[in-house]
mmCIF file of C-alpha atoms in Angstrom:
data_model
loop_
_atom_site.group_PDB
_atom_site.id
_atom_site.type_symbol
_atom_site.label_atom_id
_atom_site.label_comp_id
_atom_site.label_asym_id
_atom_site.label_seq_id
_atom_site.Cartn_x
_atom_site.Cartn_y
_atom_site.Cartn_z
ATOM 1 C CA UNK A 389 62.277 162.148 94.771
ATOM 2 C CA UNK A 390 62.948 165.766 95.912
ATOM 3 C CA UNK A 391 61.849 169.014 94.079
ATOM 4 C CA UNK A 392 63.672 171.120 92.331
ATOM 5 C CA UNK A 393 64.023 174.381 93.165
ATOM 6 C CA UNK A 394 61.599 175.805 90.426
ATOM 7 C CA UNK A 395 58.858 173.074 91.336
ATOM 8 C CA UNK A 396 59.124 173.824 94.882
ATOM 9 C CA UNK A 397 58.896 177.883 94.313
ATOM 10 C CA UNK A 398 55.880 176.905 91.971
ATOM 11 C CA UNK A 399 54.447 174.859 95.073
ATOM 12 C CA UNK A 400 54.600 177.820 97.543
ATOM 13 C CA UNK A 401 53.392 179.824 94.835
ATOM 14 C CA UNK A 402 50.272 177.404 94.361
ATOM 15 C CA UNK A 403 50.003 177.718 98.456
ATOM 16 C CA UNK A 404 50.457 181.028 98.864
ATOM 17 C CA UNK A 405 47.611 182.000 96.297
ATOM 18 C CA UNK A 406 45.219 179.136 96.841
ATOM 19 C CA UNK A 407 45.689 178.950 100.442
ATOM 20 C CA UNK A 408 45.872 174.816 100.480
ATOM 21 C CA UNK A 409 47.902 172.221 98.484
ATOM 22 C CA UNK A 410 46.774 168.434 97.825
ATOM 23 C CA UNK A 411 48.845 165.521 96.570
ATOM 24 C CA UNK A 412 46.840 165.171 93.433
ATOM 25 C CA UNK A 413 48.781 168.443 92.328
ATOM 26 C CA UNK A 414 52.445 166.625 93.146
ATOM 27 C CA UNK A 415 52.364 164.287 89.565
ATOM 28 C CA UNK A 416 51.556 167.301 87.678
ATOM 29 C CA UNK A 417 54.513 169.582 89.468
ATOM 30 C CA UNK A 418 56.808 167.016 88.543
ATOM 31 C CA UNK A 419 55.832 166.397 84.981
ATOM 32 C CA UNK A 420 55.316 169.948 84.032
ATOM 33 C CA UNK A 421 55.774 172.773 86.402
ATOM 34 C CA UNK A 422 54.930 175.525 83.900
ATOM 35 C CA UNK A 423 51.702 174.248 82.646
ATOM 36 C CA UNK A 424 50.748 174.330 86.668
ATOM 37 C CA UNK A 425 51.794 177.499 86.975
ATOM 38 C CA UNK A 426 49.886 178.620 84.005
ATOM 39 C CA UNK A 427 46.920 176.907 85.877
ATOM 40 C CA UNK A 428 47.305 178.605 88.850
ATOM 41 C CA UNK A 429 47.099 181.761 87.337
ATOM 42 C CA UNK A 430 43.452 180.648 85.311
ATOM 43 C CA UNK A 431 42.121 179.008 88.412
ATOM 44 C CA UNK A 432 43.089 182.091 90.503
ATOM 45 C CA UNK A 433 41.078 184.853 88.926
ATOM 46 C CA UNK A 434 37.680 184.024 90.584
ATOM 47 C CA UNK A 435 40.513 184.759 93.697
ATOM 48 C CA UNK A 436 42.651 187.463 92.688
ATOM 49 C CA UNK A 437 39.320 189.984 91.642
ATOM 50 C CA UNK A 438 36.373 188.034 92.750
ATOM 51 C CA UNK A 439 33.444 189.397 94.980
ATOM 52 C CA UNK A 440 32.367 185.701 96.616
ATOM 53 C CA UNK A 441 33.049 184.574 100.464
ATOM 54 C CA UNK A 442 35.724 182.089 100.211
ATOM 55 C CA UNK A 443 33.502 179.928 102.401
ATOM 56 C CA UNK A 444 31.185 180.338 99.514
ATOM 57 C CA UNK A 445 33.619 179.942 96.499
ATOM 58 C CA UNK A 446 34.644 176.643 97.936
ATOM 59 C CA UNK A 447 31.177 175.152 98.657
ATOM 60 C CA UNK A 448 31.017 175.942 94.414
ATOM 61 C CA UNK A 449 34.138 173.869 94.112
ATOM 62 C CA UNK A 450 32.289 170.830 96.011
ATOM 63 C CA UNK A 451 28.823 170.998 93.674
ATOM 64 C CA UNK A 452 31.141 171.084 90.728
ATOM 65 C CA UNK A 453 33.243 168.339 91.597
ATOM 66 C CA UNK A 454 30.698 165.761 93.887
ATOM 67 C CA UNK A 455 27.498 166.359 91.158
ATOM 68 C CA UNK A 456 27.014 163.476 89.531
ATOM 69 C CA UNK A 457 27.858 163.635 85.817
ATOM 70 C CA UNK A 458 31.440 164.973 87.204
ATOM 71 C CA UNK A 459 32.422 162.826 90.611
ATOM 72 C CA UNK A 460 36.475 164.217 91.159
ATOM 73 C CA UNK A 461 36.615 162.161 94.301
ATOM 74 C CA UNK A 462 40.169 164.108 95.076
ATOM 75 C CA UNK A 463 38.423 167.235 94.491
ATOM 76 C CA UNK A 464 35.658 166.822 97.018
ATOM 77 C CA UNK A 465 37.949 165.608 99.971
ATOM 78 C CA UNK A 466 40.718 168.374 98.599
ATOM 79 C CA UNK A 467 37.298 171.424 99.097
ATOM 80 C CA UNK A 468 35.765 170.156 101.984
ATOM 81 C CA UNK A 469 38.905 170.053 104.141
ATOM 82 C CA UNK A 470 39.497 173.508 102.693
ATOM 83 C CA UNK A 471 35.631 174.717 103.623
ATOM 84 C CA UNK A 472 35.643 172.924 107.164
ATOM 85 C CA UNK A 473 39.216 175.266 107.645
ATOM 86 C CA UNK A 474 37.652 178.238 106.835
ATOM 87 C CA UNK A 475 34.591 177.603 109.267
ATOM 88 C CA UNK A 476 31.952 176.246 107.054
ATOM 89 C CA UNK A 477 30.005 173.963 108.872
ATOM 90 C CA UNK A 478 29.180 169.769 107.865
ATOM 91 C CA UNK A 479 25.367 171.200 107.877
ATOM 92 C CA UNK A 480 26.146 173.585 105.347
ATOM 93 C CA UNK A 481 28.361 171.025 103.460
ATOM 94 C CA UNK A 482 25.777 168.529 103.602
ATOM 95 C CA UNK A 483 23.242 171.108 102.192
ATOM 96 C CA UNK A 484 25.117 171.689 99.266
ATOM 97 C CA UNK A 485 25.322 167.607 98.458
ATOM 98 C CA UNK A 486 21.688 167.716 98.503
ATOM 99 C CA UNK A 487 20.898 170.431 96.416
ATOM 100 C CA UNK A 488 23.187 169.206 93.770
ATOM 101 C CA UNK A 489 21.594 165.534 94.242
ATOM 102 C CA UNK A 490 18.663 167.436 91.886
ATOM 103 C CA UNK A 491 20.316 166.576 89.001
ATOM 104 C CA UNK A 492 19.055 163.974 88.191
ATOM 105 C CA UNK A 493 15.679 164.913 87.838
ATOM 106 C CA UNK A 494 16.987 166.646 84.615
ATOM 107 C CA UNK A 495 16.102 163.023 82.602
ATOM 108 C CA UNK A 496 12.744 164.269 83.122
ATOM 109 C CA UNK A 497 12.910 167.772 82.303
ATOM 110 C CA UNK A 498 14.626 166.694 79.065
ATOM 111 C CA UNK A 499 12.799 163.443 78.696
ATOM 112 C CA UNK A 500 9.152 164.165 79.086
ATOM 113 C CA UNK A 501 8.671 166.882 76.188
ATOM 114 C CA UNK A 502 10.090 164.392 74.234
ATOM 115 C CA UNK A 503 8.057 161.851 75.072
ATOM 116 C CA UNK A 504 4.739 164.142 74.904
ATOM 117 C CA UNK A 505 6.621 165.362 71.082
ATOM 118 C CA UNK A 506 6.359 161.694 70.169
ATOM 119 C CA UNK A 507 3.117 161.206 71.200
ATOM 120 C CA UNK A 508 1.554 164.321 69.858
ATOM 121 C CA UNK A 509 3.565 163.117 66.230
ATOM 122 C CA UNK A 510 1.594 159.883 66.456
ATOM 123 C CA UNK A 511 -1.649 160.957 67.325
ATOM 124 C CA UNK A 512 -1.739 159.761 70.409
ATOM 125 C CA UNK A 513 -2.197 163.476 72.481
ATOM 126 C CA UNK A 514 -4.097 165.829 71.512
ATOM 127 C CA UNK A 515 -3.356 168.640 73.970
ATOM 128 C CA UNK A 516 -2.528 168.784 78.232
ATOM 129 C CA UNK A 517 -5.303 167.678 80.247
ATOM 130 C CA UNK A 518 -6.844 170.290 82.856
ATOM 131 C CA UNK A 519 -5.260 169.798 85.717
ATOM 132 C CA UNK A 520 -6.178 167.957 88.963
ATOM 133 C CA UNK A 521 -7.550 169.664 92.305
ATOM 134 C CA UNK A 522 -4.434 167.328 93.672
ATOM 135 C CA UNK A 523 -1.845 168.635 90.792
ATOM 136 C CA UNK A 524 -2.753 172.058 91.283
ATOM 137 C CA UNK A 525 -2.277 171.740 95.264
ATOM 138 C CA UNK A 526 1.282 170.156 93.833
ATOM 139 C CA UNK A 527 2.196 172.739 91.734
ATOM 140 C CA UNK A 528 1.181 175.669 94.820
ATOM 141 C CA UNK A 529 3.328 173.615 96.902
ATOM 142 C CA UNK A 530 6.273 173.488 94.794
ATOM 143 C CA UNK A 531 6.356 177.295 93.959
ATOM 144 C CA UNK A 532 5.790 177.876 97.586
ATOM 145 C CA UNK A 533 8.782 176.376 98.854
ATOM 146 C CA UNK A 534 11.291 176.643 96.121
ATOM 147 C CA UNK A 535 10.186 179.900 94.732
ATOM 148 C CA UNK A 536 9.456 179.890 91.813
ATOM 149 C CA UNK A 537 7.517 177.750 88.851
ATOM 150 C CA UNK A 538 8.478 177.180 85.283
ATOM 151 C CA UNK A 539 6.577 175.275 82.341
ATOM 152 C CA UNK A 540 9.086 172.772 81.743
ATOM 153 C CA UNK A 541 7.653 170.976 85.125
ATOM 154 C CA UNK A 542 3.846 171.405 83.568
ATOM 155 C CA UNK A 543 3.787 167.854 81.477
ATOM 156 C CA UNK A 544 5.900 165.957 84.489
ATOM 157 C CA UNK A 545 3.123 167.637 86.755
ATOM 158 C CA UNK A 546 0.140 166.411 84.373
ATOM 159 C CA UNK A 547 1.654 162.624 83.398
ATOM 160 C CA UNK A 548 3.441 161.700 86.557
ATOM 161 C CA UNK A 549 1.732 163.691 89.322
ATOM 162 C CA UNK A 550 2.840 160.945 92.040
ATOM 163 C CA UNK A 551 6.745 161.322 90.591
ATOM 164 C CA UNK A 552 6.370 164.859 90.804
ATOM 165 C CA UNK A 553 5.216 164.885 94.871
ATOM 166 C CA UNK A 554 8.288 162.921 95.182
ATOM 167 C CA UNK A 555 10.648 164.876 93.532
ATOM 168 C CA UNK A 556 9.262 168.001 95.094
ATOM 169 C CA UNK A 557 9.499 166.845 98.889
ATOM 170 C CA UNK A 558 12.896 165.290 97.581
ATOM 171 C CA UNK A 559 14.462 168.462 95.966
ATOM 172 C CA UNK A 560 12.421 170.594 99.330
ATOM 173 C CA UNK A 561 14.554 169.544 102.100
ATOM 174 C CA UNK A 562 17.780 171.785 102.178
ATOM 175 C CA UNK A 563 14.754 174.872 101.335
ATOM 176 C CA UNK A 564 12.800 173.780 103.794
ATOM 177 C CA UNK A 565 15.654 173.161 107.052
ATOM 178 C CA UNK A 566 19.125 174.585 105.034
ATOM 179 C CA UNK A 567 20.975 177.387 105.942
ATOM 180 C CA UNK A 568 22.480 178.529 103.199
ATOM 181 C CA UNK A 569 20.899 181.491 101.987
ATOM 182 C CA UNK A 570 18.502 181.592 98.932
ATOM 183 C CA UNK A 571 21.285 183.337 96.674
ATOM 184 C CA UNK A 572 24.009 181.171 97.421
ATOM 185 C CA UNK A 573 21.428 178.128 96.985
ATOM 186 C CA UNK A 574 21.082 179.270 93.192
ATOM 187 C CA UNK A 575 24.958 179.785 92.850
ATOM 188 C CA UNK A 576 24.758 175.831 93.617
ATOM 189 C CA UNK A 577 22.234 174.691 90.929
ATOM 190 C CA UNK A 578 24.381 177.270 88.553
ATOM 191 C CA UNK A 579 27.323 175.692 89.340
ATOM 192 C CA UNK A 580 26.494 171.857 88.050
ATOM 193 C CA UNK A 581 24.294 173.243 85.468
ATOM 194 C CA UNK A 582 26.920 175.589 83.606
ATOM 195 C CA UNK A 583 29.470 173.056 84.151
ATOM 196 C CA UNK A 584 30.895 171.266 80.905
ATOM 197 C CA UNK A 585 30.117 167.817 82.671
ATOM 198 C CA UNK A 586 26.454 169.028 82.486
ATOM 199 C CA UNK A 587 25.538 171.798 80.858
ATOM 200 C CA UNK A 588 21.819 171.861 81.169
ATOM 201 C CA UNK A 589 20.962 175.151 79.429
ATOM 202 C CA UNK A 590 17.019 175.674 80.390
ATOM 203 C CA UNK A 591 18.189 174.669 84.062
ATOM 204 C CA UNK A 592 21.202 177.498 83.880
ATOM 205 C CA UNK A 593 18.928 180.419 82.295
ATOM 206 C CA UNK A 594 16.581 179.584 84.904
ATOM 207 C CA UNK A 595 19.013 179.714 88.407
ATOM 208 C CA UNK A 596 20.395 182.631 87.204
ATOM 209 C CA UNK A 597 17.178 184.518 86.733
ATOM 210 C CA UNK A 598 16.480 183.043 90.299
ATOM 211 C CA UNK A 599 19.601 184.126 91.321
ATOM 212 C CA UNK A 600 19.143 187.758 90.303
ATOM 213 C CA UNK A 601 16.081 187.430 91.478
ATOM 214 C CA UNK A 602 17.327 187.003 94.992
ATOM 215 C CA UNK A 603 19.735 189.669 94.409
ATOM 216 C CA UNK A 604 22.605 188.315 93.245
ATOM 217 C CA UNK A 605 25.245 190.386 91.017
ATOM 218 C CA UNK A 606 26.721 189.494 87.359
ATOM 219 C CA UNK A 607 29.802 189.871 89.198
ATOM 220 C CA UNK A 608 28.701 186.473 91.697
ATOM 221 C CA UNK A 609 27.075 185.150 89.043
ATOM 222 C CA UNK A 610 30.467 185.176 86.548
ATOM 223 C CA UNK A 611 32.258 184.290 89.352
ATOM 224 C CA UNK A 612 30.649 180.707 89.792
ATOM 225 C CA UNK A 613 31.073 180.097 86.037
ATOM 226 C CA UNK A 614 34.991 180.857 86.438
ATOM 227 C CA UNK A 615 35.157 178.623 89.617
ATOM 228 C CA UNK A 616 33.063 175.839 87.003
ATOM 229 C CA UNK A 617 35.575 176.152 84.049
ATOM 230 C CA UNK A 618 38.738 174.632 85.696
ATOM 231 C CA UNK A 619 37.310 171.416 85.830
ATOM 232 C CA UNK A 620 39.094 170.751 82.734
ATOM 233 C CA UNK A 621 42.806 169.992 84.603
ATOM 234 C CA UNK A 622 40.771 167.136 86.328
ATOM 235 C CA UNK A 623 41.842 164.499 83.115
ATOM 236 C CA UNK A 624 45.331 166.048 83.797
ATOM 237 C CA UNK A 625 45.116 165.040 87.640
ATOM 238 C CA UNK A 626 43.889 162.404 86.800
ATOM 239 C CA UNK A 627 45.757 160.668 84.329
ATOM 240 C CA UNK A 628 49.195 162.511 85.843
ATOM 241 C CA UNK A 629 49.747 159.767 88.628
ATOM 242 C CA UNK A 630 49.396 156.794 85.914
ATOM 243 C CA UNK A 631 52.165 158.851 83.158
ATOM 244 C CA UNK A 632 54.859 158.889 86.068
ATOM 245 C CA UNK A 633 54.075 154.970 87.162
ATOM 246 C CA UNK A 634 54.351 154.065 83.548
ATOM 247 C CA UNK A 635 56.992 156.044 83.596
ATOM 248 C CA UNK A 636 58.636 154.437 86.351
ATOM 249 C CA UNK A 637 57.881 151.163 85.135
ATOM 250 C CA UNK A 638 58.813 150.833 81.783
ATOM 251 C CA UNK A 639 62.298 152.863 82.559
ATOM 252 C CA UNK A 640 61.135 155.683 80.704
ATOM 253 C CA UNK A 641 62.145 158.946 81.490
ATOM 254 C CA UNK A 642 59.731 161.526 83.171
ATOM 255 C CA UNK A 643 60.651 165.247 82.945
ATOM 256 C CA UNK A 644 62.302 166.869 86.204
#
């Protein structure tokens, strides 16, 4: 079925400002033109008066939408044809998967104080033990190479020393041979940690004070948190597609 003349204006209009166009956008054209419109504008301010590379801006779209509490398949394919356009390299790309491939070790950082809570509760700790010749080589190697240190890693570090090696050489790699530079690395872990498929708050304060910390602006720094907040229209992507077949199958009537 052809497009009208408003959806089609709305279409260039969604090209012209966001330089690319993907089929997931085509159900929610059809259905409701105006709400897309009113989308383009929200999702184009980080655009219209933001300070970021684009290269950069959409390597923020691919943490946000390939992390894994979010996963927007369509998302990921729809930002990495748009970053391999505008020169970024599969390297780079590939740097930013790993970094946000961290995530996961979040269970821990929210996990363990719990545990040692519980334990302390029932008697069963009485305080941290000293720490290792080993754990403090582990925790020298870990500020080393990613920069910084903070005390939610000190129980991991004193119960799990072996989990914590492994996590460290894990979360190392794009540090130790990644391009990207240190700044845009924290705009990364930002990204998945401010957005509302995560929001891991001790994580967030954290990469921003890194981020500052490796010169970054409030203006960059805002910026990644507007790319992060559009996520929402990916239930209306989403669930667009299935409205129009039921739509179509039940001989309903879809708006035009």
């Amino acid at each position: 079925m052809s497009l009208t003349a408003r959806q089609e204006e709305i279409k260039q209009e969604f090209i012209r400002v966001r330089g690319s166009w993907s089929d997931t956008w085509e159900g929610v054209l059809r259905l409701d033109p105006d709400f897309l419109l009113a989308y383009l504008d929200f999702s184009a301010v980080p655009w219209r008066s933001g300070v970021l590379d684009p290269k950069v801006k959409e390597l923020i779209y691919i943490a946000v939408d390939a992390n894994a509490t979010h996963m927007f398949l369509p998302g990921v394919r729809q930002h990495i044809r748009a970053a391999l356009q505008l020169g970024v390299t599969p390297a780079e790309i590939m740097e930013v998967l790993e970094l946000s491939a961290t995530l996961g070790i979040h269970a821990m950082n929210i996990g363990v104080p719990i545990l040692v809570e519980v334990l302390t509760e029932k008697g069963l700790r009485t305080g941290p033990a000293p720490l290792t010749e080993e754990q403090e080589r582990l925790k020298v190697d870990f500020t080393r190479t990613r920069g910084y240190w903070h005390s939610f890693w000190d129980e991991m570090l004193e119960l799990d020393p072996e989990m914590f090696a492994a996590y460290t050489e894990f979360s190392s790699v794009p540090w130790r041979t990644g391009t990207l530079e240190p700044k845009v690395k924290e705009f990364i872990y930002i990204a998945f940690d401010t957005a509302a498929t995560h929001l891991y708050v001790k994580g967030l304060k954290l990469h921003i004070e890194n981020a500052i910390g490796y010169g970054a602006t409030p203006k960059e720094i805002l910026e990644v948190m507007e790319i992060a907040s559009v996520l929402g229209i990916h239930g209306v992507l989403a669930a667009a597609p299935i409205l129009l077949a039921e739509v179509a199958d039940g001989g309903g009537e879809a708006a035009q």
